[in-house]
């Protein structure tokens, strides 16, 4: 069966500089094993399938697959899927707001011009990192422990541990030891000099055997980094983070915040989406 299909580049306005995503627009009726087989074939970090929502509170439903399994939520697939859904004729129920249903529940997206933004999900684990894990982080990053400025658990689902270094140059010089990473998922952040276009440089490292040693641009990580670094006064929104530099990419993550009447802050993670491939796929 012919199904509408797109490949988009997320967190970049210029194709082939961000993080790619495959999207099957007409995913209804596909069994889970076929979705997984196709995601394994595309061999991208994520492939998504758009489906009718199961609740009247959502505009569409998405299932997100890596080559090896399904994810309840991920940042760049959320932005890319929303963009493809809109480009394919999707019409949101509310002006300037899209509600996505996924394994993690309902995700609100805000439309800031042509740039979608998702609301950062709550963290499920936070707090101090154990001394033993800090020592492991230093070994994994091949750095002396005293070059690590701060650490914190910043897990909003994937399992991130946040590491702050003194400057962007240090972050870009890191050549991690894959064996020492073990099961950690490391989110590295380092400030750019004052007056720079970017507030921080971000890198994301995954365990050996996960299929992706370093992620080009990572929405979920930037969401939890924003909550940590802004919450501790190290960053002030709005700001732009850069990621993917060490991989020859040029990802731009736009972070902003809103405050409701009760004083509750919501962080918004936005990125441009560039269409690289569009057409049909046999599934």
PDB file of C-alpha atoms in Angstrom:
ATOM      1  CA  UNK A   1       0.000   0.000   0.000  1.00  0.00           C
ATOM      2  CA  UNK A   2       1.242   3.474  -0.880  1.00  0.00           C
ATOM      3  CA  UNK A   3       1.477   5.761   2.136  1.00  0.00           C
ATOM      4  CA  UNK A   4       2.510   9.424   2.244  1.00  0.00           C
ATOM      5  CA  UNK A   5       6.033   9.840   3.532  1.00  0.00           C
ATOM      6  CA  UNK A   6       8.512  12.580   4.376  1.00  0.00           C
ATOM      7  CA  UNK A   7      12.042  12.932   5.668  1.00  0.00           C
ATOM      8  CA  UNK A   8      12.672  16.185   7.476  1.00  0.00           C
ATOM      9  CA  UNK A   9      15.635  17.827   9.193  1.00  0.00           C
ATOM     10  CA  UNK A  10      14.806  19.177  12.657  1.00  0.00           C
ATOM     11  CA  UNK A  11      16.400  22.084  14.540  1.00  0.00           C
ATOM     12  CA  UNK A  12      17.700  23.670  11.348  1.00  0.00           C
ATOM     13  CA  UNK A  13      16.329  25.925   8.617  1.00  0.00           C
ATOM     14  CA  UNK A  14      19.014  24.657   6.207  1.00  0.00           C
ATOM     15  CA  UNK A  15      18.587  21.016   5.118  1.00  0.00           C
ATOM     16  CA  UNK A  16      21.189  18.464   6.200  1.00  0.00           C
ATOM     17  CA  UNK A  17      22.508  20.498   9.145  1.00  0.00           C
ATOM     18  CA  UNK A  18      20.206  19.263  11.923  1.00  0.00           C
ATOM     19  CA  UNK A  19      18.766  15.908  13.045  1.00  0.00           C
ATOM     20  CA  UNK A  20      16.890  13.861  10.422  1.00  0.00           C
ATOM     21  CA  UNK A  21      13.525  12.202  10.987  1.00  0.00           C
ATOM     22  CA  UNK A  22      11.426   9.846   8.850  1.00  0.00           C
ATOM     23  CA  UNK A  23       7.650  10.328   9.046  1.00  0.00           C
ATOM     24  CA  UNK A  24       4.983   8.005   7.661  1.00  0.00           C
ATOM     25  CA  UNK A  25       1.925  10.218   7.370  1.00  0.00           C
ATOM     26  CA  UNK A  26      -0.725   7.537   6.852  1.00  0.00           C
ATOM     27  CA  UNK A  27       0.244   5.135   9.612  1.00  0.00           C
ATOM     28  CA  UNK A  28      -3.262   3.884  10.420  1.00  0.00           C
ATOM     29  CA  UNK A  29      -3.654   0.120  10.048  1.00  0.00           C
ATOM     30  CA  UNK A  30       0.053  -0.710  10.222  1.00  0.00           C
ATOM     31  CA  UNK A  31       0.841  -3.377  12.836  1.00  0.00           C
ATOM     32  CA  UNK A  32       3.551  -2.618  15.352  1.00  0.00           C
ATOM     33  CA  UNK A  33       5.984  -5.171  13.937  1.00  0.00           C
ATOM     34  CA  UNK A  34       5.748  -3.557  10.494  1.00  0.00           C
ATOM     35  CA  UNK A  35       6.406  -0.138  12.021  1.00  0.00           C
ATOM     36  CA  UNK A  36       9.444  -1.514  13.827  1.00  0.00           C
ATOM     37  CA  UNK A  37      10.741  -3.260  10.703  1.00  0.00           C
ATOM     38  CA  UNK A  38      10.459  -0.051   8.689  1.00  0.00           C
ATOM     39  CA  UNK A  39      12.155   2.008  11.412  1.00  0.00           C
ATOM     40  CA  UNK A  40      14.993  -0.511  11.438  1.00  0.00           C
ATOM     41  CA  UNK A  41      15.257  -0.168   7.649  1.00  0.00           C
ATOM     42  CA  UNK A  42      15.383   3.636   7.605  1.00  0.00           C
ATOM     43  CA  UNK A  43      18.224   3.350  10.154  1.00  0.00           C
ATOM     44  CA  UNK A  44      17.579   6.890  11.380  1.00  0.00           C
ATOM     45  CA  UNK A  45      17.615   7.648  15.089  1.00  0.00           C
ATOM     46  CA  UNK A  46      13.799   7.877  14.975  1.00  0.00           C
ATOM     47  CA  UNK A  47      10.973   7.114  12.564  1.00  0.00           C
ATOM     48  CA  UNK A  48       7.419   8.200  13.391  1.00  0.00           C
ATOM     49  CA  UNK A  49       3.953   7.125  12.281  1.00  0.00           C
ATOM     50  CA  UNK A  50       1.019   9.551  12.321  1.00  0.00           C
ATOM     51  CA  UNK A  51      -2.346   8.140  13.398  1.00  0.00           C
ATOM     52  CA  UNK A  52      -5.832   9.379  14.285  1.00  0.00           C
ATOM     53  CA  UNK A  53      -6.065  10.446  17.947  1.00  0.00           C
ATOM     54  CA  UNK A  54      -7.795   8.228  20.483  1.00  0.00           C
ATOM     55  CA  UNK A  55      -9.033  11.208  22.506  1.00  0.00           C
ATOM     56  CA  UNK A  56     -10.906  14.358  21.549  1.00  0.00           C
ATOM     57  CA  UNK A  57      -8.272  16.363  23.426  1.00  0.00           C
ATOM     58  CA  UNK A  58      -5.579  15.570  20.815  1.00  0.00           C
ATOM     59  CA  UNK A  59      -5.151  16.650  17.196  1.00  0.00           C
ATOM     60  CA  UNK A  60      -3.227  13.539  16.125  1.00  0.00           C
ATOM     61  CA  UNK A  61      -1.411  10.550  17.588  1.00  0.00           C
ATOM     62  CA  UNK A  62       2.193   9.579  16.922  1.00  0.00           C
ATOM     63  CA  UNK A  63       4.207   6.445  17.537  1.00  0.00           C
ATOM     64  CA  UNK A  64       7.960   6.908  17.730  1.00  0.00           C
ATOM     65  CA  UNK A  65      10.415   4.125  16.876  1.00  0.00           C
ATOM     66  CA  UNK A  66      14.183   3.862  16.944  1.00  0.00           C
ATOM     67  CA  UNK A  67      15.758   1.104  14.832  1.00  0.00           C
ATOM     68  CA  UNK A  68      15.553  -1.096  17.946  1.00  0.00           C
ATOM     69  CA  UNK A  69      12.400  -0.189  19.840  1.00  0.00           C
ATOM     70  CA  UNK A  70       9.536   2.210  20.552  1.00  0.00           C
ATOM     71  CA  UNK A  71       9.844   5.409  22.594  1.00  0.00           C
ATOM     72  CA  UNK A  72       7.036   7.054  24.586  1.00  0.00           C
ATOM     73  CA  UNK A  73       8.368  10.550  23.774  1.00  0.00           C
ATOM     74  CA  UNK A  74      11.298  12.285  22.087  1.00  0.00           C
ATOM     75  CA  UNK A  75      11.863  15.941  21.267  1.00  0.00           C
ATOM     76  CA  UNK A  76      12.995  16.151  17.663  1.00  0.00           C
ATOM     77  CA  UNK A  77      10.419  13.541  16.509  1.00  0.00           C
ATOM     78  CA  UNK A  78       7.720  15.621  18.201  1.00  0.00           C
ATOM     79  CA  UNK A  79       8.661  18.823  16.359  1.00  0.00           C
ATOM     80  CA  UNK A  80       9.229  17.045  13.040  1.00  0.00           C
ATOM     81  CA  UNK A  81       5.994  15.059  13.241  1.00  0.00           C
ATOM     82  CA  UNK A  82       3.989  18.175  14.055  1.00  0.00           C
ATOM     83  CA  UNK A  83       5.484  20.024  11.091  1.00  0.00           C
ATOM     84  CA  UNK A  84       4.743  17.146   8.692  1.00  0.00           C
ATOM     85  CA  UNK A  85       1.201  16.782  10.065  1.00  0.00           C
ATOM     86  CA  UNK A  86       0.544  20.479   9.401  1.00  0.00           C
ATOM     87  CA  UNK A  87       2.146  20.345   5.941  1.00  0.00           C
ATOM     88  CA  UNK A  88      -0.022  17.309   5.110  1.00  0.00           C
ATOM     89  CA  UNK A  89      -3.228  19.222   5.737  1.00  0.00           C
ATOM     90  CA  UNK A  90      -3.651  18.812   9.475  1.00  0.00           C
ATOM     91  CA  UNK A  91      -5.809  21.490  11.060  1.00  0.00           C
ATOM     92  CA  UNK A  92      -5.447  22.039  14.819  1.00  0.00           C
ATOM     93  CA  UNK A  93      -8.521  22.427  16.971  1.00  0.00           C
ATOM     94  CA  UNK A  94      -7.125  25.539  18.648  1.00  0.00           C
ATOM     95  CA  UNK A  95      -5.422  28.527  17.048  1.00  0.00           C
ATOM     96  CA  UNK A  96      -1.632  28.466  17.360  1.00  0.00           C
ATOM     97  CA  UNK A  97      -1.677  25.290  19.477  1.00  0.00           C
ATOM     98  CA  UNK A  98      -1.343  21.620  18.539  1.00  0.00           C
ATOM     99  CA  UNK A  99      -1.901  18.720  20.948  1.00  0.00           C
ATOM    100  CA  UNK A 100       0.001  15.525  20.186  1.00  0.00           C
ATOM    101  CA  UNK A 101      -0.952  12.180  21.692  1.00  0.00           C
ATOM    102  CA  UNK A 102       1.980   9.819  22.242  1.00  0.00           C
ATOM    103  CA  UNK A 103       3.138   7.107  24.621  1.00  0.00           C
ATOM    104  CA  UNK A 104       3.951   9.716  27.269  1.00  0.00           C
ATOM    105  CA  UNK A 105       0.453  11.208  27.099  1.00  0.00           C
ATOM    106  CA  UNK A 106      -0.642  14.541  25.643  1.00  0.00           C
ATOM    107  CA  UNK A 107       2.087  16.965  24.540  1.00  0.00           C
ATOM    108  CA  UNK A 108       1.186  20.598  23.863  1.00  0.00           C
ATOM    109  CA  UNK A 109       2.950  22.323  20.990  1.00  0.00           C
ATOM    110  CA  UNK A 110       2.895  26.049  20.358  1.00  0.00           C
ATOM    111  CA  UNK A 111       3.211  27.471  16.849  1.00  0.00           C
ATOM    112  CA  UNK A 112       5.614  30.424  16.809  1.00  0.00           C
ATOM    113  CA  UNK A 113       5.337  31.421  13.150  1.00  0.00           C
ATOM    114  CA  UNK A 114       6.629  28.417  11.181  1.00  0.00           C
ATOM    115  CA  UNK A 115       8.686  27.145  14.115  1.00  0.00           C
ATOM    116  CA  UNK A 116       6.883  24.628  16.380  1.00  0.00           C
ATOM    117  CA  UNK A 117       7.738  24.443  20.077  1.00  0.00           C
ATOM    118  CA  UNK A 118       6.912  21.724  22.600  1.00  0.00           C
ATOM    119  CA  UNK A 119       6.338  22.217  26.298  1.00  0.00           C
ATOM    120  CA  UNK A 120       9.156  20.635  28.296  1.00  0.00           C
ATOM    121  CA  UNK A 121       7.857  17.542  30.094  1.00  0.00           C
ATOM    122  CA  UNK A 122       8.349  17.242  33.856  1.00  0.00           C
ATOM    123  CA  UNK A 123      11.472  15.505  35.079  1.00  0.00           C
ATOM    124  CA  UNK A 124      10.997  12.109  36.655  1.00  0.00           C
ATOM    125  CA  UNK A 125      14.403  12.147  38.345  1.00  0.00           C
ATOM    126  CA  UNK A 126      16.429  15.092  39.545  1.00  0.00           C
ATOM    127  CA  UNK A 127      18.871  15.914  42.315  1.00  0.00           C
ATOM    128  CA  UNK A 128      22.526  15.401  43.129  1.00  0.00           C
ATOM    129  CA  UNK A 129      24.706  12.928  41.263  1.00  0.00           C
ATOM    130  CA  UNK A 130      26.528  10.350  43.371  1.00  0.00           C
ATOM    131  CA  UNK A 131      30.316  10.726  43.760  1.00  0.00           C
ATOM    132  CA  UNK A 132      30.885   7.349  42.112  1.00  0.00           C
ATOM    133  CA  UNK A 133      28.873   8.425  39.069  1.00  0.00           C
ATOM    134  CA  UNK A 134      30.742  11.764  38.893  1.00  0.00           C
ATOM    135  CA  UNK A 135      33.995   9.821  38.781  1.00  0.00           C
ATOM    136  CA  UNK A 136      32.557   7.674  35.993  1.00  0.00           C
ATOM    137  CA  UNK A 137      31.493  10.808  34.102  1.00  0.00           C
ATOM    138  CA  UNK A 138      35.031  12.192  34.338  1.00  0.00           C
ATOM    139  CA  UNK A 139      36.466   8.934  32.972  1.00  0.00           C
ATOM    140  CA  UNK A 140      33.865   8.840  30.190  1.00  0.00           C
ATOM    141  CA  UNK A 141      34.643  12.420  29.143  1.00  0.00           C
ATOM    142  CA  UNK A 142      38.407  11.928  29.620  1.00  0.00           C
ATOM    143  CA  UNK A 143      38.521  14.971  31.909  1.00  0.00           C
ATOM    144  CA  UNK A 144      39.845  15.601  35.419  1.00  0.00           C
ATOM    145  CA  UNK A 145      37.026  15.648  37.956  1.00  0.00           C
ATOM    146  CA  UNK A 146      37.844  19.260  38.855  1.00  0.00           C
ATOM    147  CA  UNK A 147      37.022  20.365  35.278  1.00  0.00           C
ATOM    148  CA  UNK A 148      33.395  19.366  35.852  1.00  0.00           C
ATOM    149  CA  UNK A 149      31.671  22.522  37.119  1.00  0.00           C
ATOM    150  CA  UNK A 150      28.351  20.942  38.120  1.00  0.00           C
ATOM    151  CA  UNK A 151      26.249  17.813  37.652  1.00  0.00           C
ATOM    152  CA  UNK A 152      22.611  16.903  38.194  1.00  0.00           C
ATOM    153  CA  UNK A 153      20.189  14.161  37.288  1.00  0.00           C
ATOM    154  CA  UNK A 154      17.903  15.721  34.678  1.00  0.00           C
ATOM    155  CA  UNK A 155      15.899  12.716  33.555  1.00  0.00           C
ATOM    156  CA  UNK A 156      12.665  13.567  31.744  1.00  0.00           C
ATOM    157  CA  UNK A 157      12.308  10.048  30.357  1.00  0.00           C
ATOM    158  CA  UNK A 158      15.456   8.978  28.484  1.00  0.00           C
ATOM    159  CA  UNK A 159      17.621   8.925  31.639  1.00  0.00           C
ATOM    160  CA  UNK A 160      19.791  12.032  31.209  1.00  0.00           C
ATOM    161  CA  UNK A 161      22.525  13.038  33.619  1.00  0.00           C
ATOM    162  CA  UNK A 162      23.574  16.665  33.095  1.00  0.00           C
ATOM    163  CA  UNK A 163      27.188  17.815  33.123  1.00  0.00           C
ATOM    164  CA  UNK A 164      28.236  21.476  33.042  1.00  0.00           C
ATOM    165  CA  UNK A 165      31.743  22.413  31.858  1.00  0.00           C
ATOM    166  CA  UNK A 166      33.439  25.807  32.051  1.00  0.00           C
ATOM    167  CA  UNK A 167      33.349  26.798  28.366  1.00  0.00           C
ATOM    168  CA  UNK A 168      32.223  25.721  24.908  1.00  0.00           C
ATOM    169  CA  UNK A 169      35.770  25.123  23.693  1.00  0.00           C
ATOM    170  CA  UNK A 170      36.261  22.468  26.372  1.00  0.00           C
ATOM    171  CA  UNK A 171      32.991  20.777  25.443  1.00  0.00           C
ATOM    172  CA  UNK A 172      33.943  20.654  21.762  1.00  0.00           C
ATOM    173  CA  UNK A 173      37.329  19.121  22.597  1.00  0.00           C
ATOM    174  CA  UNK A 174      35.783  16.143  24.414  1.00  0.00           C
ATOM    175  CA  UNK A 175      36.425  12.747  22.809  1.00  0.00           C
ATOM    176  CA  UNK A 176      34.473  10.370  25.035  1.00  0.00           C
ATOM    177  CA  UNK A 177      35.515   6.911  26.129  1.00  0.00           C
ATOM    178  CA  UNK A 178      32.610   4.756  24.977  1.00  0.00           C
ATOM    179  CA  UNK A 179      33.463   1.867  27.283  1.00  0.00           C
ATOM    180  CA  UNK A 180      33.559   4.171  30.329  1.00  0.00           C
ATOM    181  CA  UNK A 181      30.131   5.643  29.524  1.00  0.00           C
ATOM    182  CA  UNK A 182      28.569   2.323  30.459  1.00  0.00           C
ATOM    183  CA  UNK A 183      24.793   2.716  30.707  1.00  0.00           C
ATOM    184  CA  UNK A 184      24.854   6.497  31.222  1.00  0.00           C
ATOM    185  CA  UNK A 185      23.170   8.975  28.910  1.00  0.00           C
ATOM    186  CA  UNK A 186      25.260  12.109  29.252  1.00  0.00           C
ATOM    187  CA  UNK A 187      24.039  15.607  28.443  1.00  0.00           C
ATOM    188  CA  UNK A 188      26.937  18.048  28.229  1.00  0.00           C
ATOM    189  CA  UNK A 189      26.430  21.819  28.394  1.00  0.00           C
ATOM    190  CA  UNK A 190      29.010  24.611  28.327  1.00  0.00           C
ATOM    191  CA  UNK A 191      28.551  28.395  28.083  1.00  0.00           C
ATOM    192  CA  UNK A 192      29.608  30.424  25.069  1.00  0.00           C
ATOM    193  CA  UNK A 193      31.366  33.756  25.683  1.00  0.00           C
ATOM    194  CA  UNK A 194      29.199  36.777  26.507  1.00  0.00           C
ATOM    195  CA  UNK A 195      27.857  38.423  23.377  1.00  0.00           C
ATOM    196  CA  UNK A 196      27.806  35.191  21.377  1.00  0.00           C
ATOM    197  CA  UNK A 197      24.795  34.233  19.263  1.00  0.00           C
ATOM    198  CA  UNK A 198      24.490  31.110  21.416  1.00  0.00           C
ATOM    199  CA  UNK A 199      24.137  30.786  25.172  1.00  0.00           C
ATOM    200  CA  UNK A 200      25.422  27.225  25.449  1.00  0.00           C
ATOM    201  CA  UNK A 201      27.024  24.435  23.448  1.00  0.00           C
ATOM    202  CA  UNK A 202      25.318  21.068  23.939  1.00  0.00           C
ATOM    203  CA  UNK A 203      26.463  17.517  23.288  1.00  0.00           C
ATOM    204  CA  UNK A 204      24.626  14.239  23.956  1.00  0.00           C
ATOM    205  CA  UNK A 205      26.420  10.914  24.434  1.00  0.00           C
ATOM    206  CA  UNK A 206      24.783   7.485  24.535  1.00  0.00           C
ATOM    207  CA  UNK A 207      25.891   4.085  25.825  1.00  0.00           C
ATOM    208  CA  UNK A 208      28.009   1.851  23.607  1.00  0.00           C
ATOM    209  CA  UNK A 209      25.753  -0.509  21.668  1.00  0.00           C
ATOM    210  CA  UNK A 210      22.782   1.871  21.581  1.00  0.00           C
ATOM    211  CA  UNK A 211      23.315   2.483  17.856  1.00  0.00           C
ATOM    212  CA  UNK A 212      24.031   6.215  18.259  1.00  0.00           C
ATOM    213  CA  UNK A 213      27.246   7.267  20.000  1.00  0.00           C
ATOM    214  CA  UNK A 214      26.456  11.003  19.850  1.00  0.00           C
ATOM    215  CA  UNK A 215      23.125  12.556  18.940  1.00  0.00           C
ATOM    216  CA  UNK A 216      23.269  15.505  16.516  1.00  0.00           C
ATOM    217  CA  UNK A 217      20.506  17.594  18.158  1.00  0.00           C
ATOM    218  CA  UNK A 218      18.393  16.491  21.111  1.00  0.00           C
ATOM    219  CA  UNK A 219      15.072  18.051  22.092  1.00  0.00           C
ATOM    220  CA  UNK A 220      14.491  16.125  25.322  1.00  0.00           C
ATOM    221  CA  UNK A 221      17.985  16.919  26.602  1.00  0.00           C
ATOM    222  CA  UNK A 222      17.690  20.628  25.839  1.00  0.00           C
ATOM    223  CA  UNK A 223      14.359  20.666  27.676  1.00  0.00           C
ATOM    224  CA  UNK A 224      15.843  19.249  30.861  1.00  0.00           C
ATOM    225  CA  UNK A 225      19.019  21.337  30.566  1.00  0.00           C
ATOM    226  CA  UNK A 226      16.825  24.444  30.407  1.00  0.00           C
ATOM    227  CA  UNK A 227      14.939  23.437  33.551  1.00  0.00           C
ATOM    228  CA  UNK A 228      18.179  22.747  35.415  1.00  0.00           C
ATOM    229  CA  UNK A 229      20.352  25.656  34.271  1.00  0.00           C
ATOM    230  CA  UNK A 230      17.607  28.289  34.359  1.00  0.00           C
ATOM    231  CA  UNK A 231      16.349  26.944  37.676  1.00  0.00           C
ATOM    232  CA  UNK A 232      19.810  27.427  39.205  1.00  0.00           C
ATOM    233  CA  UNK A 233      20.279  30.892  37.692  1.00  0.00           C
ATOM    234  CA  UNK A 234      23.013  29.880  35.256  1.00  0.00           C
ATOM    235  CA  UNK A 235      20.900  30.745  32.201  1.00  0.00           C
ATOM    236  CA  UNK A 236      18.139  33.250  31.540  1.00  0.00           C
ATOM    237  CA  UNK A 237      15.540  32.561  28.836  1.00  0.00           C
ATOM    238  CA  UNK A 238      15.014  33.244  26.040  1.00  0.00           C
ATOM    239  CA  UNK A 239      18.218  31.868  24.602  1.00  0.00           C
ATOM    240  CA  UNK A 240      19.551  29.797  21.714  1.00  0.00           C
ATOM    241  CA  UNK A 241      21.576  26.627  22.256  1.00  0.00           C
ATOM    242  CA  UNK A 242      23.819  25.109  19.597  1.00  0.00           C
ATOM    243  CA  UNK A 243      24.311  21.369  19.162  1.00  0.00           C
ATOM    244  CA  UNK A 244      25.900  19.078  16.596  1.00  0.00           C
ATOM    245  CA  UNK A 245      28.994  21.195  15.929  1.00  0.00           C
ATOM    246  CA  UNK A 246      31.383  18.327  16.653  1.00  0.00           C
ATOM    247  CA  UNK A 247      29.508  16.194  14.094  1.00  0.00           C
ATOM    248  CA  UNK A 248      29.547  18.815  11.339  1.00  0.00           C
ATOM    249  CA  UNK A 249      25.927  19.834  12.019  1.00  0.00           C
ATOM    250  CA  UNK A 250      24.574  23.238  13.015  1.00  0.00           C
ATOM    251  CA  UNK A 251      21.552  22.619  15.205  1.00  0.00           C
ATOM    252  CA  UNK A 252      19.797  25.620  16.768  1.00  0.00           C
ATOM    253  CA  UNK A 253      17.498  25.078  19.736  1.00  0.00           C
ATOM    254  CA  UNK A 254      15.339  28.054  20.723  1.00  0.00           C
ATOM    255  CA  UNK A 255      14.372  28.049  24.409  1.00  0.00           C
ATOM    256  CA  UNK A 256      11.762  30.352  25.926  1.00  0.00           C
ATOM    257  CA  UNK A 257       9.421  30.339  28.904  1.00  0.00           C
ATOM    258  CA  UNK A 258       5.936  31.446  29.840  1.00  0.00           C
ATOM    259  CA  UNK A 259       4.433  31.953  33.293  1.00  0.00           C
ATOM    260  CA  UNK A 260       0.789  31.308  34.146  1.00  0.00           C
ATOM    261  CA  UNK A 261      -1.382  33.200  36.614  1.00  0.00           C
ATOM    262  CA  UNK A 262      -0.251  30.920  39.437  1.00  0.00           C
ATOM    263  CA  UNK A 263       3.426  31.624  38.794  1.00  0.00           C
ATOM    264  CA  UNK A 264       4.091  28.234  37.190  1.00  0.00           C
ATOM    265  CA  UNK A 265       6.821  28.326  34.525  1.00  0.00           C
ATOM    266  CA  UNK A 266       6.622  26.376  31.261  1.00  0.00           C
ATOM    267  CA  UNK A 267       9.744  25.952  29.163  1.00  0.00           C
ATOM    268  CA  UNK A 268       9.252  25.801  25.402  1.00  0.00           C
ATOM    269  CA  UNK A 269      11.716  24.031  23.112  1.00  0.00           C
ATOM    270  CA  UNK A 270      11.461  25.239  19.517  1.00  0.00           C
ATOM    271  CA  UNK A 271      13.248  24.422  16.299  1.00  0.00           C
ATOM    272  CA  UNK A 272      12.965  24.973  12.581  1.00  0.00           C
ATOM    273  CA  UNK A 273      12.053  21.990  10.398  1.00  0.00           C
ATOM    274  CA  UNK A 274      13.310  21.628   6.813  1.00  0.00           C
ATOM    275  CA  UNK A 275      11.713  19.116   4.417  1.00  0.00           C
ATOM    276  CA  UNK A 276      14.321  17.075   2.544  1.00  0.00           C
ATOM    277  CA  UNK A 277      12.275  14.219   1.013  1.00  0.00           C
ATOM    278  CA  UNK A 278       8.571  13.930   0.303  1.00  0.00           C
ATOM    279  CA  UNK A 279       6.506  11.409  -1.611  1.00  0.00           C
ATOM    280  CA  UNK A 280       5.114   7.919  -0.992  1.00  0.00           C
ATOM    281  CA  UNK A 281       6.433   4.718   0.497  1.00  0.00           C
ATOM    282  CA  UNK A 282       5.229   1.140   0.021  1.00  0.00           C
ATOM    283  CA  UNK A 283       4.076  -0.224   3.376  1.00  0.00           C
TER     284      UNK A 283
END
